[in-house]
Amino acid sequence: MHLTEIPPAKSPYREDFPIFSSPGNENLVYLDSAATSQKPASVISAVSSFEEEFNSNVHRGIYPLSQKATDAFEASREKFRSFVNAASPEEIVFVRGATEALNIISLSLGLHSLKEGDEVLTTVMEHHSNIVPWQMLSWKGVKVKFAGLDSSGRLDMDDFMEKLSGRTRVVSVSHVSNVLGTVNNIREIGRIAHDNGSLFIVDAAQSVPHMPVDVRQIDCDLMAVSGHKMCAPTGIGVLYGKAELLGRMEPVFGGGEMISEVKQSGSSWAELPYKFEAGTQNISGAIGLGAAVDYLRGIGMEKIEAYDRSLVSYAMERMSEHPDIEIYGPRDPEERSGLISFNLKGVHGHDVAEILGREGVATRSGHHCAQPLMNWLEQPSTTRASFYLYNGRDDVDALMRAIDRVRKVFA
Ligand code: 7TS
C-alpha cells in the first residue's frame, strides 16, 4: 500500500477477530491496541487446542503428550526467532512480557556487572518499564540519565550525545514511543552506543507488533517484546539477546528448568535459553505467540506497517481539520507508528475518553505509564487512539463523530 492510499472503509482483517462478532461487540470501535491487541481466531484455537488436546509440561516427560507439547513450544520459539531474524533459538527467552524482560536485564546487569558511578542513558519518551528498573539500581550507585526531545517529539540527538559519556555502560531506548508514536532511528542510536562501548538495549514493545524488526540489522544486544500487543495472549513475551552476551549474563530467577546440576555445595546453569526460564514456562502463551507470528507473517509486516500508517495519516488529516484538537508527536506520518495522542482544548483527557467510551469508542487516557514524557509535554494526561490491522476508516470516522459529541457536552 502506498502512503497516500486511504484505508478501506472497513478492515478486511476484522472478521479474523472473534471479539468483533461476539454479542454486543458488533459495533465495537477498538482504538486501544497499544495497551493490548485483540486476538485472531487462529491464536485462540492454537491455545485451546493445546489445553484440550495435549496439555502437559514441557521438557520433563518422555511420554508422547509431553513430547507433543515440547515440540509445539519449541516450534514457537523457532517461529519467533525467524520473525525477528535472530541468529539462533538460544537467543529467544520466553518471559511474561516487555516489563519482565527489562527487569531481568537490569537485575542481571545490576547484580553482576554494573558498578558505582556507571550510567544508564535512556530517553524522556520511555515507558516506566524502561525507567524504573534502571532507577532501582540506585542502591548500587548507578545513575540514570535522560536524553531530551525536540519540539516535535523526536529524540534530540544533540542532547543524547551530550548525555553520553565514558561512564555510559548501557543505552536503553524504545523503538516506538507508546505516547507520541515516534519511531526512533535505533540503528543509528545503536551504532553510537556501540562506538561508545555501551550495551544497546531496545524496548520493542510497540514496534515488533507493527513493523518488520530485524535484530541483526538493528544490531541490538538485548531487546524486550510483549506478546499481547501482537495478537498473542497476555503473560507471554520475549527477551531477545545475542547468544554470546546471554551466555555471559547471570540468571536472576532460580529454580527448576534453569539448572544443569544442583548440589548442596552449589548449582550450575542450564544452557541457553533455559538458563533464563526458571520454573514452568507459559506454555499455552508461547504456543499462542507462535500462532500470532504465523498470522502476522501470513499478512506480511510491511503490509501491516503500511496499513497502520494509512490509518494514522487519515486520522491525522481528519483531526487536523478540527480547531480544538492538539496532536502530540511528529507531524509526518512517516515518522510515527500507528497511534495518536491528543487533547481536546479545555477538556480533561479522562472526560474525553469516558464520553468516547460511552459512544462505543475504546481509547485510553492518562499518563500512559510515561510520566517523564507527560512532564515534558506539560500535560497531566492525553487521550490516545491506537490502531491495528482490524481498524478501518469507519473506526476513525466513529472516533471523529464521538469527539464532536464530547465537544457538544463541554460546549
Ligand atoms: N514498553 C512500552 C513502549 C510499552 O508501551 C509498554 C506497555 C511496555 C513497555 C510494557 O509492556 P508490558 O506488556 O510488559 O506491560 N504499554 C502500555 C500502554 O501504552 N498502555 O498499556 C500498556
Coordinates of C-alpha atoms and ligand atoms in Angstrom, one line a residue:
M1 CA 0.0 0.0 0.0
H2 CA 1.3 3.4 -0.9
L3 CA 1.4 6.1 1.8
T4 CA -1.2 8.3 0.2
E5 CA -3.6 5.5 -0.1
I6 CA -6.6 5.9 2.2
P7 CA -7.5 2.9 4.4
P8 CA -10.5 0.8 3.4
A9 CA -13.9 1.7 4.8
K10 CA -13.9 -1.5 6.8
S11 CA -10.8 -3.5 7.6
P12 CA -10.6 -6.8 5.6
Y13 CA -9.0 -8.3 8.7
R14 CA -11.7 -7.5 11.2
E15 CA -13.5 -10.8 10.6
D16 CA -10.4 -12.7 11.7
F17 CA -11.0 -11.4 15.2
P18 CA -13.9 -13.2 17.0
I19 CA -14.3 -10.4 19.6
F20 CA -15.9 -8.2 16.9
S21 CA -18.7 -10.7 16.2
S22 CA -19.3 -11.6 19.8
P23 CA -22.7 -10.5 21.1
G24 CA -22.8 -6.8 21.9
N25 CA -19.4 -6.1 20.2
E26 CA -20.6 -5.9 16.6
N27 CA -20.1 -2.1 16.5
L28 CA -17.1 -2.0 18.9
V29 CA -14.6 0.6 17.8
Y30 CA -11.4 -0.6 19.4
L31 CA -8.7 2.0 19.4
D32 CA -6.6 0.8 22.4
S33 CA -4.2 -1.7 20.7
A34 CA -1.1 0.0 22.1
A35 CA -2.4 -1.3 25.5
T36 CA -3.3 -4.7 24.2
S37 CA -4.3 -6.1 20.9
Q38 CA -7.3 -8.3 20.1
K39 CA -6.6 -11.9 19.2
P40 CA -7.4 -13.6 15.9
A41 CA -9.3 -16.9 15.9
S42 CA -6.2 -18.8 14.9
V43 CA -4.4 -17.8 18.1
I44 CA -7.4 -18.6 20.3
S45 CA -7.7 -22.0 18.7
A46 CA -4.0 -22.8 19.0
V47 CA -4.2 -22.1 22.7
S48 CA -7.4 -24.0 23.2
S49 CA -6.2 -27.0 21.2
F50 CA -3.1 -27.2 23.4
E51 CA -5.2 -27.1 26.6
E52 CA -7.8 -29.5 25.2
E53 CA -5.6 -32.0 23.3
F54 CA -2.0 -32.0 24.5
N55 CA -1.6 -30.1 27.7
S56 CA 1.4 -31.4 29.7
N57 CA 4.6 -29.9 30.9
V58 CA 7.5 -29.4 28.5
H59 CA 11.0 -30.9 28.6
R60 CA 10.1 -33.1 31.5
G61 CA 8.1 -36.1 30.3
I62 CA 9.2 -38.6 27.7
Y63 CA 5.7 -39.7 27.1
P64 CA 4.1 -38.7 23.7
L65 CA 1.8 -36.0 25.1
S66 CA 4.7 -34.1 26.7
Q67 CA 6.8 -34.6 23.6
K68 CA 4.0 -33.0 21.5
A69 CA 3.8 -30.1 24.0
T70 CA 7.5 -29.6 23.9
D71 CA 7.6 -29.8 20.1
A72 CA 4.9 -27.1 19.8
F73 CA 6.6 -24.9 22.4
E74 CA 10.0 -25.1 20.7
A75 CA 8.4 -24.6 17.3
S76 CA 7.0 -21.3 18.6
R77 CA 10.5 -20.3 19.7
E78 CA 11.8 -21.0 16.2
K79 CA 8.9 -19.1 14.7
F80 CA 9.7 -16.0 16.8
R81 CA 13.5 -16.4 16.1
S82 CA 12.8 -16.3 12.4
F83 CA 10.2 -13.4 12.8
V84 CA 12.9 -11.1 14.2
N85 CA 15.8 -12.8 12.3
A86 CA 17.7 -13.8 15.5
A87 CA 20.8 -16.0 14.8
S88 CA 19.6 -19.0 16.9
P89 CA 16.7 -20.1 19.1
E90 CA 19.0 -19.9 22.1
E91 CA 18.7 -16.1 21.7
I92 CA 14.9 -16.2 22.3
V93 CA 14.0 -16.4 26.0
F94 CA 10.3 -16.7 26.8
V95 CA 9.2 -14.3 29.6
R96 CA 6.0 -12.7 30.7
G97 CA 6.3 -9.5 28.7
A98 CA 8.5 -6.5 28.0
T99 CA 8.4 -5.4 31.6
E100 CA 9.8 -8.7 32.8
A101 CA 12.4 -8.8 30.1
L102 CA 13.7 -5.3 31.1
N103 CA 13.7 -6.2 34.8
I104 CA 15.6 -9.4 34.1
I105 CA 18.2 -7.4 32.1
S106 CA 18.5 -4.6 34.7
L107 CA 18.7 -7.0 37.6
S108 CA 21.3 -9.2 36.0
L109 CA 23.5 -6.3 34.9
G110 CA 22.9 -4.5 38.3
L111 CA 23.8 -7.5 40.4
H112 CA 26.7 -8.8 38.4
S113 CA 28.1 -6.2 36.1
L114 CA 27.4 -2.5 36.8
K115 CA 29.4 -0.6 39.3
E116 CA 29.0 2.6 41.4
G117 CA 29.2 5.6 39.1
D118 CA 28.2 3.7 36.0
E119 CA 25.5 5.4 33.9
V120 CA 22.4 4.2 32.0
L121 CA 21.3 6.5 29.2
T122 CA 17.6 6.4 28.3
T123 CA 15.2 9.0 27.0
V124 CA 12.4 11.2 28.2
M125 CA 9.9 9.3 26.0
E126 CA 10.2 5.9 27.7
H127 CA 7.5 3.8 29.2
H128 CA 8.1 3.4 33.0
S129 CA 9.2 -0.2 32.4
N130 CA 12.4 1.2 30.7
I131 CA 13.0 3.7 33.5
V132 CA 12.1 2.2 36.9
P133 CA 14.1 -1.0 36.7
W134 CA 17.2 1.2 36.0
Q135 CA 16.4 3.6 38.8
M136 CA 16.1 0.6 41.1
L137 CA 19.8 0.2 40.7
S138 CA 20.4 3.4 42.6
W139 CA 21.4 1.3 45.7
K140 CA 24.4 0.4 43.7
G141 CA 25.2 4.0 42.8
V142 CA 24.1 3.5 39.1
K143 CA 22.9 6.8 37.6
V144 CA 20.1 7.1 35.1
K145 CA 20.3 9.9 32.5
F146 CA 17.6 11.0 30.2
A147 CA 18.1 12.3 26.6
G148 CA 15.5 15.0 25.8
L149 CA 13.3 15.6 22.8
D150 CA 12.9 18.3 20.2
S151 CA 9.8 20.3 19.9
S152 CA 8.1 17.7 17.6
G153 CA 8.6 14.9 20.0
R154 CA 11.7 13.3 18.2
L155 CA 14.7 12.3 20.1
D156 CA 17.1 15.3 20.4
M157 CA 20.3 13.7 19.2
D158 CA 22.5 16.7 20.3
D159 CA 21.2 16.2 23.8
F160 CA 21.7 12.4 23.5
M161 CA 25.3 12.9 22.5
E162 CA 25.8 15.4 25.4
K163 CA 24.5 12.9 27.9
L164 CA 26.5 10.0 26.5
S165 CA 29.8 9.7 28.4
G166 CA 32.7 7.4 29.1
R167 CA 30.6 6.1 32.1
T168 CA 27.6 5.2 29.9
R169 CA 27.6 1.4 30.2
V170 CA 24.0 1.0 28.9
V171 CA 21.9 2.8 26.3
S172 CA 18.3 1.6 26.6
V173 CA 15.8 3.2 24.2
S174 CA 12.3 2.4 23.0
H175 CA 11.9 1.7 19.3
V176 CA 8.5 3.4 19.2
S177 CA 7.0 5.7 21.8
N178 CA 3.7 4.4 23.2
V179 CA 2.5 8.0 23.6
L180 CA 4.0 10.0 20.8
G181 CA 4.2 7.2 18.2
T182 CA 7.7 8.5 17.4
V183 CA 9.8 5.9 15.6
N184 CA 13.4 6.2 16.8
N185 CA 16.3 5.7 14.5
I186 CA 17.5 2.8 16.5
R187 CA 20.1 1.7 14.0
E188 CA 21.9 5.0 14.4
I189 CA 21.4 5.1 18.2
G190 CA 22.8 1.5 18.4
R191 CA 25.8 2.5 16.2
I192 CA 26.6 5.4 18.5
A193 CA 26.1 3.3 21.6
H194 CA 28.5 0.6 20.4
D195 CA 31.1 3.2 19.3
N196 CA 30.9 4.4 22.9
G197 CA 31.5 0.8 24.2
S198 CA 27.9 0.8 25.7
L199 CA 25.4 -2.1 25.6
F200 CA 22.5 -1.3 23.4
I201 CA 19.0 -2.4 24.6
V202 CA 15.8 -1.8 22.7
D203 CA 12.3 -1.7 24.2
A204 CA 10.4 -3.1 21.1
A205 CA 7.0 -3.5 22.8
Q206 CA 5.4 -1.0 20.4
S207 CA 7.4 -1.8 17.2
V208 CA 7.5 -5.6 16.8
P209 CA 3.7 -5.8 16.5
H210 CA 3.6 -3.1 13.8
M211 CA 6.6 -3.2 11.5
P212 CA 9.4 -5.5 10.3
V213 CA 12.1 -5.7 13.0
D214 CA 15.4 -7.4 12.3
V215 CA 17.6 -7.7 15.3
R216 CA 20.7 -8.3 13.3
Q217 CA 20.1 -5.2 11.2
I218 CA 19.4 -3.1 14.3
D219 CA 22.4 -4.8 15.9
C220 CA 20.8 -4.5 19.4
D221 CA 22.4 -6.5 22.2
L222 CA 19.1 -7.1 24.0
M223 CA 15.5 -6.5 23.2
A224 CA 12.2 -6.7 25.0
V225 CA 8.9 -7.7 23.4
S226 CA 5.3 -8.2 24.7
G227 CA 3.2 -10.9 23.0
H228 CA -0.2 -9.5 24.0
K229 CA 0.4 -6.4 21.8
M230 CA 1.0 -8.5 18.8
C231 CA -2.1 -10.7 18.8
A232 CA -0.8 -13.3 21.3
P233 CA -2.3 -13.9 24.8
T234 CA -1.2 -11.9 27.9
G235 CA 1.6 -13.3 30.0
I236 CA 4.0 -14.2 27.2
G237 CA 6.8 -12.1 25.8
V238 CA 10.3 -12.4 24.6
L239 CA 13.7 -11.3 25.9
Y240 CA 16.0 -11.4 22.9
G241 CA 19.7 -11.3 23.5
K242 CA 22.9 -12.0 21.5
A243 CA 23.9 -15.6 22.4
E244 CA 27.4 -14.5 23.4
L245 CA 26.1 -11.9 25.8
L246 CA 23.3 -14.0 27.3
G247 CA 25.9 -16.7 27.8
R248 CA 28.0 -14.3 29.9
M249 CA 25.0 -12.9 31.8
E250 CA 23.9 -14.4 35.1
P251 CA 20.3 -15.6 35.6
V252 CA 18.2 -13.7 38.3
F253 CA 15.5 -16.3 38.9
G254 CA 16.5 -19.7 40.2
G255 CA 14.6 -23.0 40.3
G256 CA 13.6 -25.8 38.0
E257 CA 14.4 -25.8 34.3
M258 CA 17.2 -23.3 34.6
I259 CA 19.8 -25.6 36.1
S260 CA 22.3 -28.1 34.8
E261 CA 23.1 -29.6 38.2
V262 CA 22.2 -28.8 41.8
K263 CA 24.4 -29.9 44.7
Q264 CA 24.5 -28.8 48.3
S265 CA 27.7 -27.0 47.5
G266 CA 26.2 -25.0 44.7
S267 CA 24.5 -25.2 41.3
S268 CA 25.4 -24.8 37.6
W269 CA 23.1 -23.3 35.0
A270 CA 21.3 -24.9 32.1
E271 CA 22.3 -23.9 28.5
L272 CA 20.6 -21.0 26.7
P273 CA 17.8 -20.1 26.6
Y274 CA 16.7 -22.2 29.6
K275 CA 19.1 -20.6 32.0
F276 CA 16.7 -17.6 32.0
E277 CA 13.5 -19.6 32.1
A278 CA 13.1 -20.7 35.7
G279 CA 10.0 -22.7 36.6
T280 CA 7.3 -23.9 34.3
Q281 CA 7.0 -21.6 31.4
N282 CA 3.8 -20.1 30.0
I283 CA 3.4 -23.0 27.5
S284 CA 0.0 -22.1 26.2
G285 CA 1.1 -18.5 25.8
A286 CA 4.2 -19.4 23.9
I287 CA 2.1 -21.6 21.6
G288 CA -0.3 -18.7 21.1
L289 CA 2.6 -16.4 20.3
G290 CA 3.8 -18.9 17.6
A291 CA 0.3 -18.7 16.1
A292 CA 0.3 -14.9 16.3
V293 CA 3.6 -14.9 14.4
D294 CA 2.1 -17.2 11.7
Y295 CA -0.9 -14.9 11.5
L296 CA 1.1 -11.6 11.2
R297 CA 3.6 -13.1 8.7
G298 CA 0.7 -14.5 6.7
I299 CA -0.3 -10.9 6.0
G300 CA 3.2 -9.5 6.0
M301 CA 4.8 -7.0 8.3
E302 CA 5.5 -4.5 5.5
K303 CA 1.8 -4.6 4.6
I304 CA 0.8 -4.2 8.3
E305 CA 3.1 -1.2 8.7
A306 CA 1.7 0.5 5.6
Y307 CA -1.8 -0.3 6.7
D308 CA -1.3 1.2 10.1
R309 CA 0.3 4.2 8.6
S310 CA -2.6 4.8 6.2
L311 CA -4.9 4.8 9.3
V312 CA -2.7 7.3 11.1
S313 CA -2.4 9.5 8.0
Y314 CA -6.2 9.5 7.6
A315 CA -6.8 10.1 11.3
M316 CA -4.3 12.9 11.5
E317 CA -5.8 14.6 8.4
R318 CA -9.3 14.4 10.0
M319 CA -8.0 15.6 13.4
S320 CA -6.1 18.5 12.0
E321 CA -9.3 19.8 10.4
H322 CA -10.6 20.1 14.0
P323 CA -9.7 23.5 15.5
D324 CA -9.8 22.3 19.1
I325 CA -7.6 19.2 18.8
E326 CA -4.0 19.3 19.7
I327 CA -1.9 16.4 18.5
Y328 CA 1.4 15.4 20.1
G329 CA 4.4 13.9 18.4
P330 CA 5.8 14.1 14.8
R331 CA 3.5 15.7 12.2
D332 CA 4.8 13.5 9.4
P333 CA 3.1 10.1 9.5
E334 CA 6.3 8.6 8.0
E335 CA 8.0 9.3 11.3
R336 CA 5.4 7.7 13.5
S337 CA 3.8 4.4 14.2
G338 CA 0.1 3.5 14.5
L339 CA -1.1 5.7 17.3
I340 CA -2.1 9.3 18.0
S341 CA -2.2 11.1 21.4
F342 CA -4.2 14.2 21.5
N343 CA -6.1 16.6 23.8
L344 CA -9.3 18.5 23.2
K345 CA -8.9 22.1 24.3
G346 CA -10.4 22.7 27.7
V347 CA -11.4 19.1 28.4
H348 CA -9.5 16.7 30.6
G349 CA -8.3 13.5 28.9
H350 CA -10.4 11.3 31.2
D351 CA -13.6 13.2 30.3
V352 CA -12.8 12.7 26.6
A353 CA -12.1 9.0 27.0
E354 CA -15.1 8.5 29.2
I355 CA -17.5 10.1 26.7
L356 CA -15.8 8.3 23.8
G357 CA -16.3 5.1 25.7
R358 CA -20.0 5.8 26.1
E359 CA -20.2 6.3 22.4
G360 CA -18.6 2.9 21.8
V361 CA -15.1 4.1 21.1
A362 CA -12.4 2.5 23.2
T363 CA -9.4 4.8 23.7
R364 CA -7.2 5.3 26.7
S365 CA -6.4 8.5 28.6
G366 CA -3.9 9.3 31.4
H367 CA -0.2 9.4 31.6
H368 CA 0.2 6.1 29.7
C369 CA 3.0 5.0 32.2
A370 CA 5.2 7.7 30.8
Q371 CA 5.2 10.4 33.4
P372 CA 8.5 12.0 32.5
L373 CA 7.1 12.4 29.0
M374 CA 3.9 14.0 30.4
N375 CA 6.0 16.5 32.3
W376 CA 7.9 17.3 29.1
L377 CA 4.6 17.8 27.3
E378 CA 3.4 19.9 30.3
Q379 CA 0.1 17.9 30.2
P380 CA -1.4 15.9 33.0
S381 CA -2.8 13.5 30.5
T382 CA -3.6 12.8 26.9
T383 CA -6.2 10.7 25.1
R384 CA -4.6 8.1 22.9
A385 CA -6.2 6.4 19.9
S386 CA -4.1 3.4 18.8
F387 CA -4.7 1.5 15.6
Y388 CA -4.1 -2.0 14.3
L389 CA -4.9 -4.1 11.3
Y390 CA -8.6 -4.7 12.3
N391 CA -9.4 -1.0 12.2
G392 CA -10.7 0.7 9.2
R393 CA -11.8 4.2 8.1
D394 CA -15.1 3.5 9.7
D395 CA -13.4 3.4 13.1
V396 CA -11.6 6.8 12.5
D397 CA -14.9 8.3 11.4
A398 CA -16.6 6.9 14.5
L399 CA -13.8 8.5 16.6
M400 CA -14.3 11.9 15.0
R401 CA -18.1 11.7 15.5
A402 CA -17.6 10.8 19.1
I403 CA -15.1 13.7 19.5
D404 CA -17.8 16.0 18.2
R405 CA -20.1 14.6 20.8
V406 CA -17.5 15.4 23.6
R407 CA -17.3 19.0 22.2
K408 CA -21.1 19.3 22.4
V409 CA -21.2 18.0 26.0
F410 CA -18.4 20.5 27.0
A411 CA -19.7 23.4 24.9
Ligands
7TS1 N1 7.4 -0.6 26.7 C1 6.5 0.1 26.0 C2 7.0 1.1 25.0 C3 5.1 -0.1 26.2 O1 4.3 0.6 25.5 C4 4.7 -1.0 27.2 C5 3.3 -1.2 27.5 C6 5.7 -1.7 27.9 C7 7.0 -1.5 27.6 C8 5.3 -2.7 28.9 O2 4.7 -3.8 28.4 P1 4.1 -5.0 29.2 O3 3.4 -5.9 28.3 O4 5.2 -5.6 30.0 O5 3.1 -4.3 30.2 N2 2.4 -0.1 27.2 C9 1.1 0.1 27.6 C10 0.4 1.2 27.2 O6 0.8 2.1 26.4 N3 -0.8 1.1 27.7 O7 -0.9 0.0 28.4 C11 0.3 -0.7 28.4

